[in-house]
Structures are given as structure tokens and as C-alpha cells.
Coordinates of C-alpha atoms in Angstrom, one line a residue:
X20 CA 76.5 226.1 189.7
X21 CA 74.8 227.1 186.8
X22 CA 72.9 224.7 184.5
X23 CA 73.8 224.6 180.5
X24 CA 71.9 223.0 177.9
X25 CA 72.8 219.2 176.8
X26 CA 75.6 219.0 174.2
X27 CA 77.1 216.0 172.9
X28 CA 80.6 215.1 174.5
X29 CA 83.5 215.1 172.3
X30 CA 84.3 211.8 170.4
X31 CA 87.8 210.5 171.8
X32 CA 89.5 208.0 169.3
X33 CA 90.7 205.0 170.7
X34 CA 94.4 204.7 171.0
X35 CA 96.1 202.1 168.6
X36 CA 98.1 199.4 170.5
X37 CA 99.5 197.5 167.6
X38 CA 96.3 195.6 166.6
X39 CA 96.9 196.0 162.9
X40 CA 100.3 194.9 162.8
X41 CA 99.1 191.4 164.4
X42 CA 96.4 190.8 161.6
X43 CA 99.0 191.5 159.1
X44 CA 101.4 189.0 160.7
X45 CA 98.6 186.3 160.9
X46 CA 97.6 186.9 157.3
X47 CA 101.3 186.8 156.4
X48 CA 101.7 183.6 158.2
X49 CA 98.7 182.0 156.6
X50 CA 100.2 182.9 153.2
X51 CA 103.6 181.7 154.1
X52 CA 102.0 178.4 155.5
X53 CA 100.1 177.8 152.2
X54 CA 103.0 178.7 150.0
X55 CA 105.0 176.3 152.2
X56 CA 102.7 173.4 151.7
X57 CA 102.0 174.4 147.9
X58 CA 105.9 174.2 147.6
X59 CA 106.2 170.9 149.6
X60 CA 103.2 169.5 147.2
X61 CA 105.1 170.5 144.4
X62 CA 108.4 169.3 145.7
X63 CA 106.7 165.8 146.6
X64 CA 105.2 165.3 142.9
X65 CA 107.3 162.8 141.4
X66 CA 109.2 161.8 144.5
X67 CA 106.4 159.9 146.5
X68 CA 103.0 158.8 145.5
X69 CA 99.7 160.4 146.7
X70 CA 99.1 159.3 150.3
X71 CA 96.1 157.2 149.3
X72 CA 97.5 155.4 146.1
X73 CA 96.3 151.7 145.7
X74 CA 97.6 149.6 142.8
X75 CA 95.9 146.4 142.4
X76 CA 94.8 146.1 146.0
X77 CA 98.2 147.0 147.5
X78 CA 98.6 150.3 149.2
X79 CA 101.8 152.1 148.2
X80 CA 100.8 155.9 149.3
X81 CA 103.5 158.0 150.3
X82 CA 106.1 155.4 148.9
X83 CA 109.0 156.5 146.7
X84 CA 108.4 154.9 143.1
X85 CA 111.2 152.3 143.7
X86 CA 109.9 151.3 147.2
X87 CA 106.4 151.0 145.6
X88 CA 107.7 148.8 142.7
X89 CA 109.4 146.7 145.3
X90 CA 106.3 146.2 147.4
X91 CA 104.2 145.6 144.1
X92 CA 106.5 142.7 143.2
X93 CA 106.5 141.1 146.7
X94 CA 102.9 141.5 147.4
X95 CA 101.5 140.5 143.8
X96 CA 104.1 137.7 143.4
X97 CA 101.5 134.8 144.5
X98 CA 98.9 136.0 142.0
X99 CA 101.4 137.1 139.6
X100 CA 103.0 133.5 139.4
X101 CA 99.8 131.5 139.8
X102 CA 99.4 128.9 136.7
X103 CA 96.5 129.9 134.5
X104 CA 94.4 127.0 132.9
X105 CA 92.7 127.5 129.5
X106 CA 89.7 125.5 129.1
X107 CA 87.3 124.3 126.1
X108 CA 85.0 121.7 127.1
X109 CA 87.1 118.5 128.0
X110 CA 90.2 120.2 126.7
X111 CA 92.4 122.1 128.8
X112 CA 96.2 123.2 129.0
X113 CA 97.7 124.8 132.0
X114 CA 100.8 127.1 131.9
X115 CA 102.9 129.4 134.2
X116 CA 102.0 133.2 133.5
X117 CA 105.3 133.9 132.1
X118 CA 105.0 131.2 129.4
X119 CA 101.8 132.9 128.6
X120 CA 104.0 135.9 128.1
X121 CA 102.0 137.6 131.0
X122 CA 103.6 139.6 133.8
X123 CA 103.3 142.6 136.1
X124 CA 104.8 145.7 134.9
X125 CA 105.5 147.2 138.3
X126 CA 107.7 150.4 137.1
X127 CA 104.8 151.0 134.6
X128 CA 102.0 150.3 137.4
X129 CA 103.8 153.1 139.7
X130 CA 104.2 155.5 136.7
X131 CA 100.6 155.5 136.0
X132 CA 99.5 156.2 139.7
X133 CA 102.2 158.8 140.0
X134 CA 101.0 162.8 139.5
X135 CA 104.3 164.2 138.1
X136 CA 105.6 167.8 138.3
X137 CA 103.0 170.5 138.1
X138 CA 102.1 173.9 139.6
X139 CA 98.2 173.2 139.0
X140 CA 96.8 173.5 142.6
X141 CA 94.6 170.5 142.0
X142 CA 97.6 168.4 141.1
X143 CA 99.5 169.8 144.2
X144 CA 96.3 169.0 146.5
X145 CA 96.3 165.4 144.9
X146 CA 99.8 165.2 145.8
X147 CA 99.1 166.3 149.5
X148 CA 96.0 164.8 150.2
X149 CA 94.8 162.4 147.2
X150 CA 95.5 159.1 145.7
X151 CA 93.2 156.5 144.0
X152 CA 93.1 152.6 143.2
X153 CA 94.8 151.6 140.0
X154 CA 95.0 148.3 138.0
X155 CA 98.2 147.1 137.7
X156 CA 99.7 147.5 134.1
X157 CA 100.1 144.0 132.6
X158 CA 103.2 143.4 130.3
X159 CA 102.3 141.0 127.6
X160 CA 104.2 138.9 124.9
X161 CA 101.6 138.4 122.2
X162 CA 103.7 135.7 120.4
X163 CA 103.5 133.6 123.7
X164 CA 99.8 134.4 124.0
X165 CA 99.1 133.2 120.4
X166 CA 101.2 130.0 120.9
X167 CA 99.1 129.3 123.9
X168 CA 96.1 129.7 122.0
X169 CA 97.2 127.8 118.9
X170 CA 98.1 124.8 121.3
X171 CA 94.6 124.5 122.6
X172 CA 93.2 125.1 118.9
X173 CA 94.7 122.0 117.9
X174 CA 92.9 120.1 120.7
X175 CA 89.7 121.8 120.2
X176 CA 89.2 122.7 116.4
X177 CA 87.2 120.1 114.5
X178 CA 85.5 120.4 111.2
X179 CA 81.8 119.9 111.2
X180 CA 80.6 116.5 110.5
X181 CA 77.5 115.8 108.4
X182 CA 74.8 113.6 109.6
X183 CA 74.6 110.4 107.4
X184 CA 72.4 107.8 106.3
X185 CA 73.7 104.2 105.5
X186 CA 72.2 100.7 104.9
X187 CA 73.4 98.4 108.0
X188 CA 72.0 94.9 107.5
X189 CA 69.2 96.1 105.5
X190 CA 68.1 98.8 107.5
X191 CA 68.6 102.6 106.6
X192 CA 70.2 103.9 109.8
X193 CA 71.3 107.4 110.8
X194 CA 74.5 108.4 112.3
X195 CA 74.3 111.9 113.8
X196 CA 76.2 114.8 112.7
X197 CA 78.5 117.2 115.0
X198 CA 78.8 120.9 115.0
X199 CA 82.4 122.1 114.0
X200 CA 84.4 124.2 116.7
X201 CA 87.1 126.8 115.9
X202 CA 88.9 128.5 118.5
X203 CA 88.8 132.5 118.1
X204 CA 92.5 133.1 118.8
X205 CA 92.4 136.9 119.0
X206 CA 89.4 136.8 121.5
X207 CA 91.1 134.0 123.7
X208 CA 94.2 135.7 124.1
X209 CA 92.4 138.9 125.4
X210 CA 90.5 136.7 127.6
X211 CA 93.8 135.4 128.9
X212 CA 95.1 139.0 129.5
X213 CA 92.2 140.3 131.0
X214 CA 91.8 137.3 133.7
X215 CA 95.5 137.7 134.8
X216 CA 95.7 138.5 138.3
X217 CA 92.0 138.1 138.9
X218 CA 91.3 134.4 138.2
X219 CA 93.2 131.5 136.9
X220 CA 90.7 129.6 135.1
X221 CA 89.9 131.0 131.8
X222 CA 87.5 129.8 129.2
X223 CA 88.6 129.7 125.5
X224 CA 86.4 131.6 123.0
X225 CA 85.1 128.9 120.7
X226 CA 82.7 129.5 117.8
X227 CA 80.5 126.5 116.7
X228 CA 79.5 125.9 113.0
X229 CA 76.6 123.5 111.9
X230 CA 77.7 120.8 109.3
X231 CA 75.9 121.1 105.7
X232 CA 73.6 118.3 106.8
X233 CA 72.4 118.4 110.4
X234 CA 71.0 115.5 112.3
X235 CA 67.4 116.9 112.0
X236 CA 67.9 117.2 108.1
X237 CA 69.0 113.5 108.0
X238 CA 66.1 112.3 110.2
X239 CA 63.7 114.2 107.9
X240 CA 65.1 112.2 104.9
X241 CA 65.0 108.9 106.9
X242 CA 61.5 109.5 107.9
X243 CA 60.0 110.6 104.6
X244 CA 62.1 108.7 102.1
X245 CA 64.1 106.0 103.2
X246 CA 61.9 104.3 105.8
X247 CA 58.7 104.4 103.5
X248 CA 60.9 102.8 100.8
X249 CA 61.0 99.9 102.6
X250 CA 57.5 99.5 104.2
X251 CA 55.9 97.4 101.6
X252 CA 56.2 95.4 98.3
X253 CA 55.9 97.4 94.9
X254 CA 53.9 96.0 92.3
X255 CA 55.2 96.5 88.8
X256 CA 53.0 95.9 85.5
X257 CA 54.9 94.8 82.6
X258 CA 52.7 94.3 79.5
X259 CA 49.8 91.9 80.7
X260 CA 51.9 90.6 83.6
X261 CA 53.1 91.8 87.0
X262 CA 55.9 91.0 89.2
X263 CA 56.7 92.2 92.9
X264 CA 59.7 94.4 94.0
X265 CA 60.1 93.5 97.6
X266 CA 61.7 95.7 100.3
X267 CA 64.4 93.0 100.6
X268 CA 65.1 93.7 97.0
X269 CA 65.2 97.4 97.4
X270 CA 67.2 97.6 100.5
X271 CA 70.7 96.7 98.5
X272 CA 70.2 99.3 95.8
X273 CA 69.5 102.1 98.1
X274 CA 72.3 104.8 98.1
X275 CA 72.7 107.9 100.1
X276 CA 74.6 111.0 98.9
X277 CA 75.1 114.3 100.3
X278 CA 73.3 117.2 97.9
X279 CA 72.8 121.0 98.4
X280 CA 72.7 120.6 102.2
X281 CA 70.4 117.7 102.3
X282 CA 70.6 113.7 101.8
X283 CA 69.7 112.4 98.3
X284 CA 68.2 109.0 98.2
X285 CA 69.3 107.1 95.0
X286 CA 68.3 103.7 93.5
X287 CA 71.3 101.8 91.9
X288 CA 69.9 100.8 88.5
X289 CA 72.2 97.6 88.2
X290 CA 71.8 96.5 91.9
X291 CA 68.1 96.8 91.6
X292 CA 68.0 94.9 88.3
X293 CA 70.1 92.3 89.9
X294 CA 68.0 91.7 93.0
X295 CA 64.7 91.7 91.0
X296 CA 66.0 89.1 88.4
X297 CA 64.4 86.1 89.7
X298 CA 61.1 88.1 90.1
X299 CA 61.3 89.6 86.5
X300 CA 61.9 85.8 85.3
X301 CA 58.6 85.2 86.2
X302 CA 57.5 87.1 83.4
X303 CA 58.5 84.5 81.1
X304 CA 60.6 86.7 79.1
X305 CA 63.2 85.5 76.6
X306 CA 66.0 87.6 78.1
X307 CA 69.3 88.4 76.4
X308 CA 72.2 86.4 76.8
X309 CA 75.9 87.8 77.2
X310 CA 78.8 86.5 75.2
X311 CA 80.9 84.2 77.2
X312 CA 84.2 82.0 76.6
X313 CA 84.6 78.4 76.7
X314 CA 87.5 76.1 76.0
X315 CA 87.1 73.7 73.1
X316 CA 90.2 71.8 72.1
X317 CA 92.3 73.3 74.6
X318 CA 91.6 76.7 73.3
X319 CA 89.3 79.7 74.0
X320 CA 86.2 79.9 72.0
X321 CA 83.3 82.5 72.3
X322 CA 79.9 81.6 72.9
X323 CA 77.8 84.3 71.0
X324 CA 75.6 86.7 72.7
X325 CA 71.9 86.7 72.0
X326 CA 69.6 89.5 72.1
X327 CA 66.2 89.2 73.9
X328 CA 63.4 91.0 75.7
X329 CA 63.7 92.7 79.0
X330 CA 62.7 95.7 81.1
X331 CA 64.8 98.8 80.9
X332 CA 66.9 99.2 83.9
X333 CA 67.0 103.1 84.1
X334 CA 63.1 103.2 83.7
X335 CA 62.7 100.4 86.1
X336 CA 64.7 102.4 88.6
X337 CA 63.0 105.6 88.0
X338 CA 59.3 103.9 88.5
X339 CA 60.3 102.1 91.6
X340 CA 61.8 105.1 93.1
X341 CA 58.9 107.1 92.4
X342 CA 56.4 104.3 94.1
X343 CA 58.6 103.6 96.9
X344 CA 57.8 106.7 99.0
X345 CA 54.2 106.2 98.5
X346 CA 52.2 105.0 101.8
X347 CA 49.6 103.3 99.7
X348 CA 48.9 102.1 96.2
X349 CA 52.6 101.2 95.5
X350 CA 52.2 100.3 91.9
X351 CA 54.5 101.1 88.8
X352 CA 54.5 100.1 85.3
X353 CA 57.4 99.4 82.8
X354 CA 57.9 98.9 79.3
X355 CA 59.2 95.3 78.0
X356 CA 61.0 95.9 74.9
X357 CA 64.0 94.3 72.9
X358 CA 67.5 94.5 74.4
X359 CA 70.9 93.7 73.4
X360 CA 73.0 91.6 75.6
X361 CA 75.3 93.8 77.9
X362 CA 78.4 92.0 76.8
X363 CA 78.1 91.4 73.0
X364 CA 80.0 89.0 70.7
X365 CA 81.8 92.0 69.0
X366 CA 83.1 93.0 72.6
X367 CA 84.2 89.4 73.4
X368 CA 86.1 89.8 70.1
X369 CA 87.8 93.0 70.7
X370 CA 89.4 91.9 74.0
X371 CA 92.1 90.1 72.0
X372 CA 92.1 86.6 74.0
X373 CA 93.9 84.5 71.4
X374 CA 97.3 83.5 72.8
X375 CA 98.8 82.1 75.9
X376 CA 100.9 84.9 77.7
X377 CA 101.7 82.9 80.7
X378 CA 101.7 79.3 81.7
X379 CA 103.0 77.3 84.7
X380 CA 102.8 73.7 86.0
X381 CA 103.5 72.3 89.4
X382 CA 103.6 68.8 90.8
X383 CA 102.2 67.3 93.9
X384 CA 102.0 63.9 95.7
X385 CA 98.2 62.9 95.0
X386 CA 96.8 62.4 98.3
X387 CA 93.0 62.2 98.7
X388 CA 92.5 65.7 100.1
X389 CA 95.0 67.2 97.4
X390 CA 93.0 65.5 94.5
X391 CA 89.7 67.1 96.0
X392 CA 90.9 70.4 96.8
X393 CA 93.2 71.0 94.0
X394 CA 90.7 69.8 91.4
X395 CA 88.0 71.9 92.7
X396 CA 90.1 74.8 92.9
X397 CA 91.2 74.6 89.2
X398 CA 87.8 74.1 88.1
X399 CA 86.7 77.3 89.9
X400 CA 89.5 79.2 88.1
X401 CA 88.9 78.0 84.7
X402 CA 87.1 80.2 82.6
X403 CA 87.6 83.4 84.9
X404 CA 87.4 86.4 82.4
X405 CA 89.4 89.6 83.7
X406 CA 88.4 92.7 81.6
X407 CA 91.1 95.6 81.5
X408 CA 91.5 96.8 84.9
X409 CA 89.8 94.0 86.8
X410 CA 91.4 92.3 89.6
X411 CA 91.6 88.7 90.0
X412 CA 91.1 87.8 93.7
X413 CA 91.9 84.0 94.7
X414 CA 89.7 84.2 97.8
X415 CA 86.9 85.6 96.1
X416 CA 86.8 83.2 93.3
X417 CA 87.3 80.0 95.5
X418 CA 85.0 81.2 98.3
X419 CA 84.9 79.9 101.6
X420 CA 86.5 76.3 102.2
X421 CA 83.9 74.4 104.1
X422 CA 82.7 70.9 104.0
X423 CA 79.3 71.7 102.8
X424 CA 81.0 73.4 99.6
X425 CA 82.7 70.2 98.8
X426 CA 86.3 71.0 100.2
X427 CA 88.3 68.6 102.3
X428 CA 90.6 68.9 105.2
X429 CA 94.3 68.9 104.6
X430 CA 97.8 70.0 105.8
X431 CA 98.6 73.6 106.4
X432 CA 101.3 75.5 108.2
X433 CA 100.3 77.5 111.7
X434 CA 102.8 78.9 114.0
X435 CA 105.6 77.0 112.3
X436 CA 103.7 73.4 112.5
X437 CA 102.1 71.5 109.8
X438 CA 98.4 71.0 110.9
X439 CA 95.2 70.2 109.4
X440 CA 93.0 72.8 107.9
X441 CA 89.9 72.7 105.8
X442 CA 90.8 73.6 102.2
X443 CA 94.6 72.3 102.9
X444 CA 96.6 71.9 99.6
X445 CA 95.1 75.0 97.7
X446 CA 98.3 76.7 98.0
X447 CA 99.5 74.5 95.2
X448 CA 96.9 76.0 93.0
X449 CA 97.7 79.6 94.4
X450 CA 101.3 79.2 93.7
X451 CA 100.7 77.7 90.2
X452 CA 98.5 80.8 89.3
X453 CA 100.7 83.3 90.8
X454 CA 103.3 82.1 88.5
X455 CA 101.3 81.8 85.6
X456 CA 100.5 85.6 86.2
X457 CA 104.2 86.2 86.9
X458 CA 105.1 85.2 83.5
X459 CA 102.1 86.7 81.8
X460 CA 103.5 90.0 83.1
X461 CA 100.4 91.2 84.9
X462 CA 100.3 93.3 88.1
X463 CA 101.0 91.8 91.3
X464 CA 98.8 93.3 94.0
X465 CA 99.3 91.0 96.8
X466 CA 100.8 87.6 97.5
X467 CA 102.5 86.1 100.4
X468 CA 105.0 83.1 100.1
X469 CA 104.9 80.3 102.5
X470 CA 106.6 80.8 105.8
X471 CA 108.3 77.6 105.2
X472 CA 110.2 76.3 102.1
X473 CA 108.9 73.5 100.0
X474 CA 110.9 72.3 97.3
X475 CA 108.0 71.3 95.0
X476 CA 107.6 75.1 94.8
X477 CA 110.0 77.7 93.0
X478 CA 112.1 79.1 95.6
X479 CA 110.3 82.5 96.5
X480 CA 108.1 82.5 93.6
X481 CA 105.1 80.8 95.3
X482 CA 102.0 82.1 97.1
X483 CA 100.2 80.6 100.1
X484 CA 96.2 81.2 101.0
X485 CA 94.2 81.7 103.7
X486 CA 90.4 82.6 103.5
X487 CA 90.5 84.8 106.7
X488 CA 93.8 86.5 106.7
X489 CA 96.0 85.8 103.2
X490 CA 94.9 86.5 99.8
X491 CA 96.5 86.6 96.4
X492 CA 95.5 89.3 93.9
X493 CA 96.6 90.5 90.7
X494 CA 95.5 93.1 88.3
X495 CA 94.9 93.0 84.4
X496 CA 96.6 95.9 83.6
X497 CA 96.8 95.5 80.0
X498 CA 94.2 97.0 77.3
X499 CA 93.0 93.2 76.4
X500 CA 91.1 90.8 77.9
X501 CA 92.5 88.0 80.3
X502 CA 91.1 84.7 80.2
X503 CA 92.1 82.0 82.9
X504 CA 92.6 78.5 82.1
X505 CA 93.3 75.7 84.7
X506 CA 93.0 72.0 85.0
X507 CA 94.7 69.1 86.8
X508 CA 95.9 65.3 85.2
X509 CA 93.3 64.0 87.1
X510 CA 95.7 61.7 89.4
X511 CA 94.7 58.6 91.1
X512 CA 95.7 58.7 94.7
X513 CA 99.4 57.7 95.2
X514 CA 100.3 58.9 91.9
X515 CA 102.1 62.2 91.1
X516 CA 99.5 65.0 90.2
X517 CA 100.0 68.1 88.3
X518 CA 98.1 71.4 87.8
X519 CA 98.7 73.8 85.1
X520 CA 97.2 77.1 84.7
X521 CA 97.5 79.5 81.6
X522 CA 96.9 83.2 81.1
X523 CA 95.1 83.8 77.6
X524 CA 95.4 87.3 76.2
X525 CA 97.9 89.5 73.6
X526 CA 101.3 89.0 74.5
X527 CA 102.9 92.5 75.4
X528 CA 106.1 91.3 77.4
X529 CA 108.3 88.3 77.1
X530 CA 109.0 87.9 81.1
X531 CA 111.9 85.9 82.6
X532 CA 112.6 85.3 86.1
X533 CA 116.4 85.5 87.4
X534 CA 117.9 82.6 89.4
X535 CA 116.9 82.9 93.2
X536 CA 120.1 84.1 95.2
X537 CA 120.0 82.6 98.8
X538 CA 121.5 84.3 102.0
X539 CA 121.0 84.8 105.7
X540 CA 120.8 80.9 106.7
X541 CA 119.3 79.9 110.0
X542 CA 119.3 76.8 111.7
X543 CA 116.2 75.5 113.7
X544 CA 116.0 75.2 117.3
X545 CA 116.1 72.2 119.3
X546 CA 113.8 69.3 118.7
X547 CA 110.2 69.4 120.5
X548 CA 109.5 66.4 122.6
X549 CA 105.8 65.5 122.1
X550 CA 104.6 62.9 124.5
X551 CA 100.7 63.4 123.7
X552 CA 98.4 60.6 122.4
X553 CA 98.5 61.8 119.1
X554 CA 101.7 63.2 117.5
X555 CA 102.6 64.5 114.1
X556 CA 106.5 64.2 113.8
X557 CA 108.2 67.0 111.5
X558 CA 111.8 67.2 110.3
X559 CA 113.9 70.1 110.8
X560 CA 114.2 73.0 108.2
X561 CA 116.4 75.8 107.8
X562 CA 115.4 79.2 107.1
X563 CA 117.0 81.7 104.6
X564 CA 116.5 84.6 102.6
X565 CA 115.8 84.6 99.0
X566 CA 115.7 87.4 96.2
X567 CA 115.2 87.0 92.5
X568 CA 113.6 89.6 89.9
X569 CA 111.2 89.7 87.1
X570 CA 112.3 91.0 83.9
X571 CA 110.3 92.3 80.9
X572 CA 111.3 92.2 77.6
X573 CA 109.9 94.1 74.4
X574 CA 111.5 93.2 71.0
X575 CA 114.3 91.5 72.8
X576 CA 115.2 94.5 75.0
X577 CA 114.9 94.5 78.7
X578 CA 112.2 97.4 79.4
X579 CA 111.5 96.8 83.1
X580 CA 112.9 94.9 86.2
X581 CA 110.7 94.2 89.5
X582 CA 112.7 92.8 92.4
X583 CA 111.2 90.2 94.7
X584 CA 112.5 89.4 98.4
X585 CA 111.4 86.7 100.9
X586 CA 112.6 85.2 104.2
X587 CA 111.5 81.6 105.1
X588 CA 111.5 80.6 108.7
X589 CA 113.2 77.6 110.3
X590 CA 110.9 74.6 111.1
X591 CA 111.4 73.2 114.4
X592 CA 111.7 69.2 114.7
X593 CA 109.1 67.3 116.5
X594 CA 109.9 64.1 118.1
X595 CA 107.0 61.9 119.1
X596 CA 108.2 60.2 122.3
X597 CA 105.2 58.5 123.5
X598 CA 105.5 54.7 122.4
X599 CA 101.8 54.1 122.0
X600 CA 101.0 57.6 120.6
X601 CA 99.0 57.5 117.4
X602 CA 101.3 58.6 114.2
X603 CA 99.1 61.3 112.7
X604 CA 101.6 62.8 110.3
X605 CA 100.0 65.2 107.8
X606 CA 101.3 65.1 104.4
X607 CA 103.0 68.5 103.5

């Protein structure tokens, strides 16, 4: 065998057995699968929700929209229908969400979670594998939300209240202010809408507004002005003499008013001068005297005014106000000068008090208490002057009816029975005064007839009086002065007494009263049997209604008519059944 040099062996190509075809098939399969998934993802879009979709905590992935909506409605029902409470401080209102205009928009909630049709690979991928958490879409009715906010606002809203200073029993006293509150309707509506499905208690949005005068500002005025004003007396020099103004004199004259966001302390000039009158009198000045009226020969006569010396009230108030805030050296100086009377003779003459414009007389049995009380009341009324616009107040003129003031106890009506009261009988004076005013044509402010009818008075045209509960008032509504004149016939006990009241002025009207008309009669109840040791028998009286008119005439022509109406009660009879009872029947 012959050796040959080394030579490369020939390369033999491997035989193809179909491997390329398999790869092609696999690749084609992948493409087909991907294409199928892509197509499926596209097909799923809008038909079902992405698999991981959650709406307001409710899993709805893979569900058709209608099924997702139904599931949302079912599983959110408890939260969606839970009542909501809107609160501000101590005020609150509770309402169902439907009444607030709030609800779950299930269809809208599903629509926002769906991806929709798209060839975008990212959308297709989300349809196949994705989905996220979504809040529910809330349906809202702004009108209902606004109505709820408005309802609470009516409870919450309040105007700011200024702090105040006032004199209480001679002491300057602070009343604290308060912030105002305004409910912010728009913000509160948003708070309700945002809280829906998450919380049921919602705090309203409320703005607070400070008052113009805060408590701190009022306290500063109290500490720096009002309290020092009453800390010690003020010595006032007038010429070569002095007089003292005490805190007790200053206190009634102090007034407080809001001004530019603070409290201004003022001194009432007239009140201060009046309070210091006795102290000023110690100067020995020959002070001015006002004109006044008296009766001479049964007719008014003017007592002329007299000029004199005095202190000027404006200057006096000014220097006191300056000195009262000083912690020490509380002194002041005023000028003494000639002064005119405040109510001069000329002023009195211009009032036109010249003729009787109204007059009335009533009669009564002259018992001891009537002689005392009717006589005293007539003396108090006599000489009362009403300038134009001023009011006659019977209780103010007569004052409290007490034994110490010279009044006597007498008959009065209480609860349908005749009883004894201090000052009994002065209804006679009140009735007479009312009738004089009535025929003078003056303005009736208030009067109250008796609850029972007494024949000695004009039917319905009469007036009772009680210091604590019933007054009689009228106004001088003319441009003239009104001077009251009242007197009795000074009867002896057991005789017939009379009281006359006259109104002196300038006549504007001729006044007439129409005849009274009675109606609605009512009989009393059965007699009361009283077996007590002291018994006051009384007879029965019918009740009825009476009407009449006051007619005003000028130059013979009727120019005005004023109607009056009153209903009298029945008087139940009282029979004293105790044979040993003391008969204490009170004269009516």
C-alpha cells in the first residue's frame, strides 16, 4: 500500500430533512396566535370591561357593561342610600342622598372604566390583561344641593352682634359681642358631593365675621373711660365757690353709643344738670324760674318766667366729661352767667291755652275712701301741662298708690268679684279724665273700660286703672298746649260727690258721641254660696257688648269718625250662707 500525503477530506453537505419548514410553521403559528389574541382583544373592547377593573371598590372586570351596572347598583346600594348629616356647630340637618340630589350614575361609572374600540396595541393589551380602580361617577342635582345648604343656612347664618356698654343699677356693664356666621353655600354643596359614598357626616363651610365692636374693644372703653368716670367725686369751681359732682350724679347721665368701630361715652347735659341741681343750689345762685300756669277764678293764668344766674349746661357737661377720666386731680371750672328761663312767658303765651275744649263731670257716693282717693287724684291732675306731642300718663301722674303716699284702700274688681285694693275708687277720676280728653278731641293712646258695667259711668265710655297692669294714656296731638284742670265738690261723707275734669287749649273740633248700642247679652252663672266667716255679698249683673262712635266736626261738618267697642262681663252673685259671718260688703 502506498502512502500519500495528507489531504483534506471532501466536505459533505448534510441532507435537509424539512427543519426549515418546521420553523416556518412555528413562526407562522406564533403570528397566527398573536393575531388571534389581537383580534380577540379588539373584539372584547366595549363588550366587557378589562379584567382588573374595580369601580368604587366593586370588582367588575370581565363583565359586560349591563352586568357591571347591575352589580354596582346592588353592591353600592347601602352606601348610596345612607342618610347624610350636614352639621355646623349645634345645628344639623339629615337627609337621604336622593333628597340632596346625589346618586350613583352606574352607566356613567361603567363608561369611564371601559376602554372602547381601538387597534392601538396598548389598548388591546389593556383589554386582555389590564384594568384599574375607578371612582363612581356621582349624579348631582345642584338645585337640591342648594336647597339643603339654604335650609341649614337659615339656622346657622347670624349677623355679627356688637359688644355693648350700658348702665345697670348705676354700674357700667359690658355685654359681650358675638361673631356673625355666614354659610358658604357653594363650598358646602361641593363638600356634600365630595363626601358622598365616603362619609355620612359632613361639616358645612361657614365663615365667621367679627362685629364692628368686639368684646375686647368694649372692655377697653369700660376700663379706660366708663369705670374711671365713676371712681371718685369731681370738685367743680364756680366763681369763688365750689360744688361737688359725685359718681351717683354722673352715673344716670352716662350714655354709650357705637361710633367708628368703638364705643363713645357721652354725658347727657340735661340729666347731669338735673342730677347736680341740689349741689349747684349750694352756690346760692338766684337761678332762673320757668313760666308756669295756675288757676285764678277758675281760669288759667300764666305765672311769668324770671331770668337768673346759673351754669351753662353744655360747658358743665364738657368739663365734667374731661375730668371724669382722670385718676387724680379730679377738678373742673365752670362759668357762672346770667341765664334765661328754659320755658319763658312768651313760650307759655304761644301755647294758646285760652278756652275749654273738653269737660266732663261724674258723680259718686261719698264714702270715706272715695273722698280721700278721688280728691287726691284730682289735685295731682290739676295743673298738668302737655306741650304739643306730649303724652298724659295717668299712672305716672298719680304715682304708686300706697298708704305712705296718702292713699286709702277701697273697692276694686278682681276676677269678677269686688275686692279691696289700695287706691280704690280712682277709676272714677280716670273715667272722668278720659271723657274730658274724649270731648277735647285728643288722641286716645290706651284705655281699658271696667270688666263690669257700673251705671254711674257712660256705657263703654269709661276707663279703669291699675298701677301694675292697666294705664290710661292720651297724646296732645294738636299744635297748642293742653292744660288739665280737675276738682271735686269736696263732699261730706254720705253725700253725693262729684269730680270735674276740664281740658284747656284752643278748640280744633266740636266732638260728639253717638248713643251706645247694646248687643250680645249674657246672663250670669248660678250664685256662689260663701260660708266663710267674712263674706261680701254681691248681686248679679248681665254681660253685654256696647258700641259707639266719636265724631269730629269742623264748621258744622263731620270730618272724622272713630269707632269704639267693649264687652262687659257678667257678675256672678255671691250669697253669704254663714249666719254668723261678718258682712263686709264693699261699696262699688
